[in-house]
């Protein structure tokens, strides 16, 4: 019997050759670690709608969707039109223009908690500046983040991302940089409240995602309690909506869960397929970055945004997609929710039929698959996923088997887009059913 790994290799010789070249000139052959998986990743040639094609001509239904950013699918006509029109006038000016004002106005109008915004080019930038703003505003040092929470690769927040949580995530980061970064467990209300109170008058901010990593939903009233306790402590409540902003509705997770964060970070869907990040929030906090206030050196906050911040193509593309989402919200988001629920239920049922324990977590159009080590495993955040489920089985065996059946997954699942048809959902569930039978036969 040919193994699933050999099947994968037989289908992707062109990708194997490209990876061999890549490994000679890039560490690990990639520029972003999650894009690597053994024995090598597939290399793409094009993308359209819900589909991607690799260099060997294999077609896949894509669930990664550009790091979850393509809520309307790959390469929608709306995006192509806007980018072509804008590029004809120049791609990057490095000088202010009306497009950034127009998009900022839309965001401030639609998201009640956002009174002022600053654009950058990534979610990592946004979270880095949010932490800086919070410390400047409060005059305090400590930051609380979730164990397993991912807020980009900025040094101060790359702590306790993967198990074992007590080992540094990266070499090259000074211990004193991490000294004031403390951790909490997602969905542990009692422990989170205790941690907030323990930090006391030195707590500058709590930064938390609206939906946990691997798309674990927040327990009822958990986020509301975190917000309330953070406010009681006189600290800044930062809601990281880099994934959920625009994905769960025009107002993101804060609209879905009834939150009003002091600062919001966004990315991915925000850019409409282009590189864009944003930190926004209360005027009195954001205005610490206002160069017209005449704050003395050391009192104002430097928020550079990067050379390529607010590029016209990113501003116009992001605004066009955001406006589309707003105008079609009444139909679009219920549809995405229904699609996500159908896939989550279908995948679980496919594995239940063959006696393999699988749980699908998710909110709206987002979902992930996990293989619990025991049927009664209590799983409620990324730390328990990584310690109480078989992560390697998901990220290696399940991924390659799904690829062999024409479905590209990340963390066992991914993001459904408006471009995913009912036929696509049928094929995703059928692929999961075939994979479940293969795995059961080889147990």
Tab-separated table of C-alpha atoms in Angstrom:
chain	number	residue	atom	x	y	z
A	1	UNK	CA	0.000	0.000	0.000
A	2	UNK	CA	1.329	3.426	-0.957
A	3	UNK	CA	1.536	5.716	2.063
A	4	UNK	CA	-0.212	9.084	2.085
A	5	UNK	CA	3.239	10.716	2.086
A	6	UNK	CA	4.286	8.850	-1.054
A	7	UNK	CA	0.995	9.742	-2.701
A	8	UNK	CA	1.645	13.384	-1.906
A	9	UNK	CA	5.169	13.188	-3.357
A	10	UNK	CA	3.935	11.498	-6.522
A	11	UNK	CA	1.392	14.295	-7.054
A	12	UNK	CA	3.815	17.169	-6.436
A	13	UNK	CA	7.238	16.655	-8.078
A	14	UNK	CA	7.325	20.254	-9.277
A	15	UNK	CA	6.840	21.521	-5.738
A	16	UNK	CA	9.585	19.194	-4.516
A	17	UNK	CA	12.012	20.674	-7.050
A	18	UNK	CA	11.070	24.251	-6.098
A	19	UNK	CA	11.468	23.514	-2.405
A	20	UNK	CA	14.942	22.128	-3.038
A	21	UNK	CA	15.850	25.441	-4.693
A	22	UNK	CA	14.184	27.476	-1.958
A	23	UNK	CA	16.017	25.700	0.852
A	24	UNK	CA	19.335	26.814	-0.652
A	25	UNK	CA	18.525	30.524	-0.368
A	26	UNK	CA	15.953	30.870	2.462
A	27	UNK	CA	16.089	29.410	5.991
A	28	UNK	CA	13.804	26.404	5.854
A	29	UNK	CA	12.865	27.376	2.308
A	30	UNK	CA	10.173	29.820	3.469
A	31	UNK	CA	9.730	33.434	4.565
A	32	UNK	CA	6.991	32.666	7.122
A	33	UNK	CA	7.247	29.526	9.251
A	34	UNK	CA	3.580	28.399	9.103
A	35	UNK	CA	3.925	28.061	5.341
A	36	UNK	CA	6.277	25.099	5.754
A	37	UNK	CA	5.097	21.568	6.432
A	38	UNK	CA	6.951	18.293	5.853
A	39	UNK	CA	8.049	16.901	3.520
A	40	UNK	CA	7.662	20.242	1.636
A	41	UNK	CA	4.826	22.647	0.830
A	42	UNK	CA	2.945	22.829	-2.444
A	43	UNK	CA	3.966	25.772	-4.608
A	44	UNK	CA	1.165	27.703	-6.260
A	45	UNK	CA	0.810	28.987	-9.803
A	46	UNK	CA	-2.515	30.832	-9.509
A	47	UNK	CA	-5.663	31.385	-7.437
A	48	UNK	CA	-9.250	32.265	-8.297
A	49	UNK	CA	-12.409	32.264	-6.217
A	50	UNK	CA	-12.351	29.310	-3.830
A	51	UNK	CA	-9.624	27.450	-5.755
A	52	UNK	CA	-5.853	27.365	-5.980
A	53	UNK	CA	-3.629	25.504	-8.436
A	54	UNK	CA	-0.119	24.265	-7.777
A	55	UNK	CA	2.791	24.130	-10.215
A	56	UNK	CA	2.001	20.488	-10.992
A	57	UNK	CA	-1.508	21.377	-12.126
A	58	UNK	CA	-3.295	20.025	-9.051
A	59	UNK	CA	-6.443	21.927	-8.116
A	60	UNK	CA	-7.437	22.481	-4.491
A	61	UNK	CA	-10.348	24.014	-2.647
A	62	UNK	CA	-8.529	26.565	-0.522
A	63	UNK	CA	-9.341	27.017	3.166
A	64	UNK	CA	-6.242	29.055	4.056
A	65	UNK	CA	-7.497	31.906	1.877
A	66	UNK	CA	-4.467	34.178	2.139
A	67	UNK	CA	-4.116	33.820	5.931
A	68	UNK	CA	-7.937	34.148	6.228
A	69	UNK	CA	-7.898	37.554	4.498
A	70	UNK	CA	-9.897	36.743	1.330
A	71	UNK	CA	-13.449	36.834	2.617
A	72	UNK	CA	-14.817	37.252	-0.928
A	73	UNK	CA	-12.473	34.636	-2.364
A	74	UNK	CA	-9.257	34.926	-4.328
A	75	UNK	CA	-8.933	37.662	-6.923
A	76	UNK	CA	-12.512	39.007	-6.976
A	77	UNK	CA	-13.402	41.312	-9.855
A	78	UNK	CA	-14.065	44.191	-7.448
A	79	UNK	CA	-10.490	43.985	-6.176
A	80	UNK	CA	-8.933	43.634	-9.636
A	81	UNK	CA	-10.771	46.695	-10.885
A	82	UNK	CA	-9.806	48.913	-7.950
A	83	UNK	CA	-6.142	47.881	-7.995
A	84	UNK	CA	-5.843	48.433	-11.751
A	85	UNK	CA	-7.412	51.893	-11.508
A	86	UNK	CA	-5.188	52.899	-8.608
A	87	UNK	CA	-1.963	51.464	-10.013
A	88	UNK	CA	-2.453	53.549	-13.126
A	89	UNK	CA	-1.960	56.609	-10.906
A	90	UNK	CA	1.053	55.191	-9.035
A	91	UNK	CA	1.490	52.427	-6.490
A	92	UNK	CA	3.330	54.114	-3.644
A	93	UNK	CA	3.606	57.813	-2.959
A	94	UNK	CA	4.767	58.040	0.641
A	95	UNK	CA	2.733	61.261	0.840
A	96	UNK	CA	-0.747	61.806	2.290
A	97	UNK	CA	-3.792	61.404	0.045
A	98	UNK	CA	-7.577	61.406	0.239
A	99	UNK	CA	-7.959	57.620	-0.007
A	100	UNK	CA	-6.604	57.089	3.505
A	101	UNK	CA	-8.959	59.730	4.902
A	102	UNK	CA	-11.966	58.115	3.231
A	103	UNK	CA	-11.171	54.662	4.623
A	104	UNK	CA	-10.442	56.012	8.101
A	105	UNK	CA	-13.800	57.827	8.027
A	106	UNK	CA	-15.580	54.583	7.162
A	107	UNK	CA	-13.929	52.665	9.987
A	108	UNK	CA	-14.711	55.362	12.539
A	109	UNK	CA	-18.297	55.484	11.328
A	110	UNK	CA	-18.957	51.740	11.377
A	111	UNK	CA	-17.014	50.628	14.480
A	112	UNK	CA	-18.328	52.587	17.495
A	113	UNK	CA	-15.227	52.061	19.664
A	114	UNK	CA	-12.908	53.481	16.993
A	115	UNK	CA	-12.634	57.285	17.125
A	116	UNK	CA	-9.176	57.643	15.561
A	117	UNK	CA	-7.052	55.270	13.453
A	118	UNK	CA	-3.478	54.832	12.296
A	119	UNK	CA	-2.677	52.584	9.352
A	120	UNK	CA	0.407	50.405	8.984
A	121	UNK	CA	1.202	47.406	6.822
A	122	UNK	CA	0.640	44.455	9.170
A	123	UNK	CA	-1.172	43.154	12.207
A	124	UNK	CA	2.181	42.766	13.950
A	125	UNK	CA	2.742	46.512	13.681
A	126	UNK	CA	-0.748	47.215	14.956
A	127	UNK	CA	-0.385	45.140	18.122
A	128	UNK	CA	3.102	46.491	18.777
A	129	UNK	CA	1.832	50.077	18.639
A	130	UNK	CA	-1.269	49.256	20.684
A	131	UNK	CA	0.919	48.044	23.538
A	132	UNK	CA	3.100	51.141	23.255
A	133	UNK	CA	0.057	53.407	23.350
A	134	UNK	CA	-1.349	51.607	26.384
A	135	UNK	CA	1.863	51.969	28.351
A	136	UNK	CA	2.189	55.622	27.408
A	137	UNK	CA	-1.429	56.380	28.326
A	138	UNK	CA	-1.374	54.630	31.700
A	139	UNK	CA	2.260	55.210	32.673
A	140	UNK	CA	2.341	51.522	33.658
A	141	UNK	CA	4.442	48.557	32.567
A	142	UNK	CA	2.652	45.202	32.784
A	143	UNK	CA	0.828	43.648	29.831
A	144	UNK	CA	-1.421	40.603	30.169
A	145	UNK	CA	-1.778	38.309	27.140
A	146	UNK	CA	-3.382	34.920	26.636
A	147	UNK	CA	-1.303	31.760	26.790
A	148	UNK	CA	-1.444	30.547	23.221
A	149	UNK	CA	-2.499	33.943	21.913
A	150	UNK	CA	-0.760	35.121	18.744
A	151	UNK	CA	-0.372	38.863	18.230
A	152	UNK	CA	2.312	38.868	15.553
A	153	UNK	CA	6.058	38.577	15.894
A	154	UNK	CA	6.805	41.722	17.906
A	155	UNK	CA	9.257	40.897	20.687
A	156	UNK	CA	7.071	41.902	23.642
A	157	UNK	CA	4.149	39.652	22.697
A	158	UNK	CA	5.944	36.533	21.441
A	159	UNK	CA	5.557	34.784	24.758
A	160	UNK	CA	3.733	31.560	25.661
A	161	UNK	CA	2.444	31.009	22.140
A	162	UNK	CA	2.943	27.232	21.899
A	163	UNK	CA	3.426	24.447	24.417
A	164	UNK	CA	5.489	24.074	26.505
A	165	UNK	CA	4.512	27.616	27.450
A	166	UNK	CA	7.327	28.183	29.934
A	167	UNK	CA	10.086	27.911	27.305
A	168	UNK	CA	10.962	31.087	25.334
A	169	UNK	CA	9.394	31.099	21.874
A	170	UNK	CA	12.450	32.616	20.230
A	171	UNK	CA	16.134	33.100	20.764
A	172	UNK	CA	17.409	36.647	20.462
A	173	UNK	CA	14.809	38.298	22.695
A	174	UNK	CA	16.245	39.741	25.892
A	175	UNK	CA	14.618	38.357	29.070
A	176	UNK	CA	14.104	41.888	30.377
A	177	UNK	CA	11.933	42.633	27.313
A	178	UNK	CA	9.574	39.881	28.478
A	179	UNK	CA	9.739	40.784	32.155
A	180	UNK	CA	6.518	42.771	32.121
A	181	UNK	CA	4.585	40.463	29.785
A	182	UNK	CA	2.330	38.286	31.937
A	183	UNK	CA	-0.018	35.513	30.808
A	184	UNK	CA	-3.574	34.327	31.339
A	185	UNK	CA	-5.543	31.337	30.021
A	186	UNK	CA	-8.312	31.940	27.477
A	187	UNK	CA	-11.757	31.070	28.834
A	188	UNK	CA	-10.464	30.779	32.412
A	189	UNK	CA	-12.613	33.535	33.891
A	190	UNK	CA	-11.598	33.039	37.511
A	191	UNK	CA	-7.887	32.827	36.716
A	192	UNK	CA	-8.027	35.830	34.399
A	193	UNK	CA	-9.752	38.018	36.967
A	194	UNK	CA	-7.213	36.970	39.585
A	195	UNK	CA	-4.305	37.798	37.260
A	196	UNK	CA	-5.708	41.240	36.472
A	197	UNK	CA	-6.109	42.004	40.149
A	198	UNK	CA	-2.673	40.639	41.005
A	199	UNK	CA	-1.034	43.069	38.544
A	200	UNK	CA	-2.790	45.842	40.416
A	201	UNK	CA	-1.693	49.389	39.727
A	202	UNK	CA	1.065	48.289	37.324
A	203	UNK	CA	-1.285	46.824	34.701
A	204	UNK	CA	-1.099	48.851	31.501
A	205	UNK	CA	-3.260	46.641	29.275
A	206	UNK	CA	-4.879	43.318	28.588
A	207	UNK	CA	-4.576	42.251	24.947
A	208	UNK	CA	-6.838	39.437	23.823
A	209	UNK	CA	-8.339	38.064	20.635
A	210	UNK	CA	-12.101	38.078	20.126
A	211	UNK	CA	-11.908	34.375	19.257
A	212	UNK	CA	-9.159	32.161	20.646
A	213	UNK	CA	-6.436	30.654	18.534
A	214	UNK	CA	-7.606	27.681	16.454
A	215	UNK	CA	-10.946	29.499	16.571
A	216	UNK	CA	-12.004	28.346	20.014
A	217	UNK	CA	-15.093	30.436	20.881
A	218	UNK	CA	-15.074	32.496	24.065
A	219	UNK	CA	-17.166	31.102	26.892
A	220	UNK	CA	-20.333	33.093	27.655
A	221	UNK	CA	-19.473	36.387	29.398
A	222	UNK	CA	-15.724	35.677	29.381
A	223	UNK	CA	-14.715	38.604	27.162
A	224	UNK	CA	-17.229	40.891	28.837
A	225	UNK	CA	-15.705	40.037	32.231
A	226	UNK	CA	-12.166	40.654	30.962
A	227	UNK	CA	-13.231	44.046	29.630
A	228	UNK	CA	-14.969	45.008	32.866
A	229	UNK	CA	-12.099	43.916	35.112
A	230	UNK	CA	-9.540	45.674	32.916
A	231	UNK	CA	-11.525	48.888	33.201
A	232	UNK	CA	-11.785	48.501	36.995
A	233	UNK	CA	-7.994	48.220	37.094
A	234	UNK	CA	-7.630	51.491	35.170
A	235	UNK	CA	-5.889	49.628	32.346
A	236	UNK	CA	-6.421	49.627	28.579
A	237	UNK	CA	-8.541	46.867	27.048
A	238	UNK	CA	-7.001	45.929	23.666
A	239	UNK	CA	-9.080	43.683	21.409
A	240	UNK	CA	-6.963	42.004	18.745
A	241	UNK	CA	-9.246	41.749	15.713
A	242	UNK	CA	-6.550	41.065	13.135
A	243	UNK	CA	-8.384	37.835	12.226
A	244	UNK	CA	-11.941	38.643	13.320
A	245	UNK	CA	-12.166	42.249	12.106
A	246	UNK	CA	-14.504	42.237	9.099
A	247	UNK	CA	-14.586	38.437	9.241
A	248	UNK	CA	-17.361	38.152	11.865
A	249	UNK	CA	-19.239	41.221	10.677
A	250	UNK	CA	-18.457	44.832	9.737
A	251	UNK	CA	-17.893	45.533	13.456
A	252	UNK	CA	-15.919	42.321	13.925
A	253	UNK	CA	-15.900	40.361	17.158
A	254	UNK	CA	-16.726	43.415	19.236
A	255	UNK	CA	-19.992	43.781	17.393
A	256	UNK	CA	-20.775	40.078	17.777
A	257	UNK	CA	-20.018	39.991	21.515
A	258	UNK	CA	-21.118	43.487	22.464
A	259	UNK	CA	-17.682	44.807	23.450
A	260	UNK	CA	-16.263	48.328	23.442
A	261	UNK	CA	-12.463	48.050	23.556
A	262	UNK	CA	-10.227	51.012	24.266
A	263	UNK	CA	-7.982	49.992	21.371
A	264	UNK	CA	-8.640	47.705	18.412
A	265	UNK	CA	-6.083	46.117	16.104
A	266	UNK	CA	-7.002	44.924	12.627
A	267	UNK	CA	-5.401	43.391	9.546
A	268	UNK	CA	-6.110	40.610	7.011
A	269	UNK	CA	-9.688	41.316	5.780
A	270	UNK	CA	-9.038	45.017	6.473
A	271	UNK	CA	-6.701	45.219	3.470
A	272	UNK	CA	-9.030	43.579	0.989
A	273	UNK	CA	-6.178	41.381	-0.200
A	274	UNK	CA	-3.417	43.982	0.184
A	275	UNK	CA	-0.883	44.533	2.981
A	276	UNK	CA	-2.599	46.650	5.631
A	277	UNK	CA	-2.820	46.886	9.415
A	278	UNK	CA	-4.571	49.298	11.735
A	279	UNK	CA	-4.691	50.324	15.355
A	280	UNK	CA	-7.671	52.437	16.330
A	281	UNK	CA	-9.576	53.461	19.407
A	282	UNK	CA	-10.382	56.179	21.870
A	283	UNK	CA	-9.332	59.684	20.859
A	284	UNK	CA	-7.490	60.491	24.095
A	285	UNK	CA	-5.290	57.412	23.698
A	286	UNK	CA	-4.691	57.663	19.956
A	287	UNK	CA	-3.888	61.383	20.204
A	288	UNK	CA	-0.692	60.527	22.044
A	289	UNK	CA	0.654	59.967	18.517
A	290	UNK	CA	-0.571	63.376	17.292
A	291	UNK	CA	2.464	65.372	16.121
A	292	UNK	CA	0.510	68.639	16.370
A	293	UNK	CA	-0.026	68.443	20.127
A	294	UNK	CA	3.465	69.635	20.935
A	295	UNK	CA	4.051	66.964	23.557
A	296	UNK	CA	7.585	67.098	25.002
A	297	UNK	CA	10.053	64.456	23.931
A	298	UNK	CA	9.347	61.216	25.745
A	299	UNK	CA	5.645	61.986	26.240
A	300	UNK	CA	4.361	61.469	22.718
A	301	UNK	CA	4.181	58.054	21.061
A	302	UNK	CA	6.098	57.246	17.894
A	303	UNK	CA	3.908	55.261	15.488
A	304	UNK	CA	5.853	55.033	12.262
A	305	UNK	CA	3.522	52.875	10.243
A	306	UNK	CA	6.343	51.860	7.923
A	307	UNK	CA	7.526	53.156	4.571
A	308	UNK	CA	4.647	51.470	2.768
A	309	UNK	CA	1.852	52.440	5.157
A	310	UNK	CA	-1.383	53.740	3.623
A	311	UNK	CA	-0.358	52.933	0.044
A	312	UNK	CA	-3.132	54.030	-2.327
A	313	UNK	CA	-3.804	50.481	-3.649
A	314	UNK	CA	-4.175	49.127	-0.108
A	315	UNK	CA	-6.399	52.000	0.977
A	316	UNK	CA	-8.710	51.758	-2.025
A	317	UNK	CA	-8.789	47.948	-2.045
A	318	UNK	CA	-9.499	47.770	1.671
A	319	UNK	CA	-12.203	50.415	1.478
A	320	UNK	CA	-13.871	48.761	-1.497
A	321	UNK	CA	-14.051	45.374	0.204
A	322	UNK	CA	-15.110	46.896	3.537
A	323	UNK	CA	-17.891	48.867	1.865
A	324	UNK	CA	-19.061	45.714	0.092
A	325	UNK	CA	-19.137	43.818	3.391
A	326	UNK	CA	-21.116	46.614	5.021
A	327	UNK	CA	-23.634	46.881	2.179
A	328	UNK	CA	-24.215	43.118	1.982
A	329	UNK	CA	-23.889	42.286	5.694
A	330	UNK	CA	-27.521	41.242	6.165
A	331	UNK	CA	-27.140	38.372	3.679
A	332	UNK	CA	-23.407	37.725	3.615
A	333	UNK	CA	-22.635	36.973	7.260
A	334	UNK	CA	-25.579	34.627	7.925
A	335	UNK	CA	-24.543	32.776	4.758
A	336	UNK	CA	-20.940	32.492	5.926
A	337	UNK	CA	-22.097	31.310	9.358
A	338	UNK	CA	-24.298	28.642	7.779
A	339	UNK	CA	-21.454	27.467	5.549
A	340	UNK	CA	-19.053	27.303	8.473
A	341	UNK	CA	-21.518	25.356	10.597
A	342	UNK	CA	-22.232	22.934	7.780
A	343	UNK	CA	-18.549	22.118	7.322
A	344	UNK	CA	-17.883	21.851	11.066
A	345	UNK	CA	-20.789	19.441	11.502
A	346	UNK	CA	-19.963	17.491	8.364
A	347	UNK	CA	-16.323	16.904	9.281
A	348	UNK	CA	-17.210	15.776	12.803
A	349	UNK	CA	-19.838	13.370	11.472
A	350	UNK	CA	-17.395	11.952	8.911
A	351	UNK	CA	-14.977	10.926	11.637
A	352	UNK	CA	-17.681	9.836	14.051
A	353	UNK	CA	-18.855	7.326	11.423
A	354	UNK	CA	-15.514	5.490	11.616
A	355	UNK	CA	-15.038	5.793	15.364
A	356	UNK	CA	-12.345	8.497	15.401
A	357	UNK	CA	-12.795	11.300	17.902
A	358	UNK	CA	-12.659	14.733	16.254
A	359	UNK	CA	-13.850	18.143	17.390
A	360	UNK	CA	-14.358	21.124	15.138
A	361	UNK	CA	-14.091	24.506	16.798
A	362	UNK	CA	-15.131	27.717	15.123
A	363	UNK	CA	-17.138	30.894	14.919
A	364	UNK	CA	-18.880	32.118	11.787
A	365	UNK	CA	-16.863	31.155	8.716
A	366	UNK	CA	-13.794	30.093	10.731
A	367	UNK	CA	-13.099	26.545	11.854
A	368	UNK	CA	-10.360	24.178	12.972
A	369	UNK	CA	-10.087	20.431	13.526
A	370	UNK	CA	-8.544	18.754	16.527
A	371	UNK	CA	-8.043	15.104	17.479
A	372	UNK	CA	-8.592	14.731	21.264
A	373	UNK	CA	-6.398	12.153	22.986
A	374	UNK	CA	-9.442	11.050	24.964
A	375	UNK	CA	-13.173	11.349	24.292
A	376	UNK	CA	-13.771	13.399	27.439
A	377	UNK	CA	-10.764	15.733	27.078
A	378	UNK	CA	-11.599	19.221	28.324
A	379	UNK	CA	-10.426	21.521	25.525
A	380	UNK	CA	-11.089	25.241	25.770
A	381	UNK	CA	-8.008	27.075	24.449
A	382	UNK	CA	-4.846	26.590	22.395
A	383	UNK	CA	-2.885	25.268	25.376
A	384	UNK	CA	-5.362	22.452	25.989
A	385	UNK	CA	-5.529	21.748	22.248
A	386	UNK	CA	-1.763	21.295	22.175
A	387	UNK	CA	-1.563	19.198	25.347
A	388	UNK	CA	-4.803	17.177	25.138
A	389	UNK	CA	-5.056	16.475	21.427
A	390	UNK	CA	-2.866	14.957	18.716
A	391	UNK	CA	-1.554	18.086	17.006
A	392	UNK	CA	0.946	16.223	14.826
A	393	UNK	CA	-1.803	14.018	13.443
A	394	UNK	CA	-3.773	17.102	12.489
A	395	UNK	CA	-0.919	19.189	11.098
A	396	UNK	CA	0.888	16.401	9.256
A	397	UNK	CA	-1.263	13.366	8.463
A	398	UNK	CA	-4.648	15.074	8.152
A	399	UNK	CA	-3.207	17.975	6.152
A	400	UNK	CA	-1.405	15.776	3.598
A	401	UNK	CA	-4.328	13.416	3.234
A	402	UNK	CA	-6.708	16.318	2.620
A	403	UNK	CA	-4.270	17.729	0.068
A	404	UNK	CA	-4.269	14.361	-1.691
A	405	UNK	CA	-8.052	14.744	-1.923
A	406	UNK	CA	-7.888	18.303	-3.239
A	407	UNK	CA	-8.452	20.413	-0.117
A	408	UNK	CA	-5.889	22.831	1.339
A	409	UNK	CA	-6.252	23.216	5.118
A	410	UNK	CA	-4.486	25.073	7.918
A	411	UNK	CA	-4.774	23.881	11.534
A	412	UNK	CA	-7.083	21.224	10.134
A	413	UNK	CA	-9.547	23.765	8.778
A	414	UNK	CA	-9.455	27.405	7.791
A	415	UNK	CA	-11.813	30.095	6.561
A	416	UNK	CA	-14.848	29.790	4.327
A	417	UNK	CA	-15.313	32.638	1.861
A	418	UNK	CA	-18.285	33.969	-0.035
A	419	UNK	CA	-16.788	32.304	-3.108
A	420	UNK	CA	-17.106	28.806	-1.606
A	421	UNK	CA	-20.122	27.171	-3.234
A	422	UNK	CA	-22.368	24.447	-1.850
A	423	UNK	CA	-20.537	22.090	-4.203
A	424	UNK	CA	-17.251	23.154	-2.592
A	425	UNK	CA	-18.658	22.369	0.847
A	426	UNK	CA	-19.807	18.961	-0.419
A	427	UNK	CA	-16.294	18.264	-1.673
A	428	UNK	CA	-14.670	19.380	1.596
A	429	UNK	CA	-16.916	17.067	3.612
A	430	UNK	CA	-16.453	14.226	1.104
A	431	UNK	CA	-12.675	14.640	1.343
A	432	UNK	CA	-12.886	14.527	5.139
A	433	UNK	CA	-14.986	11.364	4.928
A	434	UNK	CA	-12.446	9.698	2.612
A	435	UNK	CA	-9.587	10.767	4.892
A	436	UNK	CA	-11.428	9.453	7.951
A	437	UNK	CA	-11.834	6.041	6.307
A	438	UNK	CA	-8.168	5.954	5.321
A	439	UNK	CA	-7.046	6.839	8.834
A	440	UNK	CA	-9.405	4.291	10.403
A	441	UNK	CA	-8.163	1.558	8.060
A	442	UNK	CA	-4.556	2.207	9.075
A	443	UNK	CA	-5.076	2.405	12.844
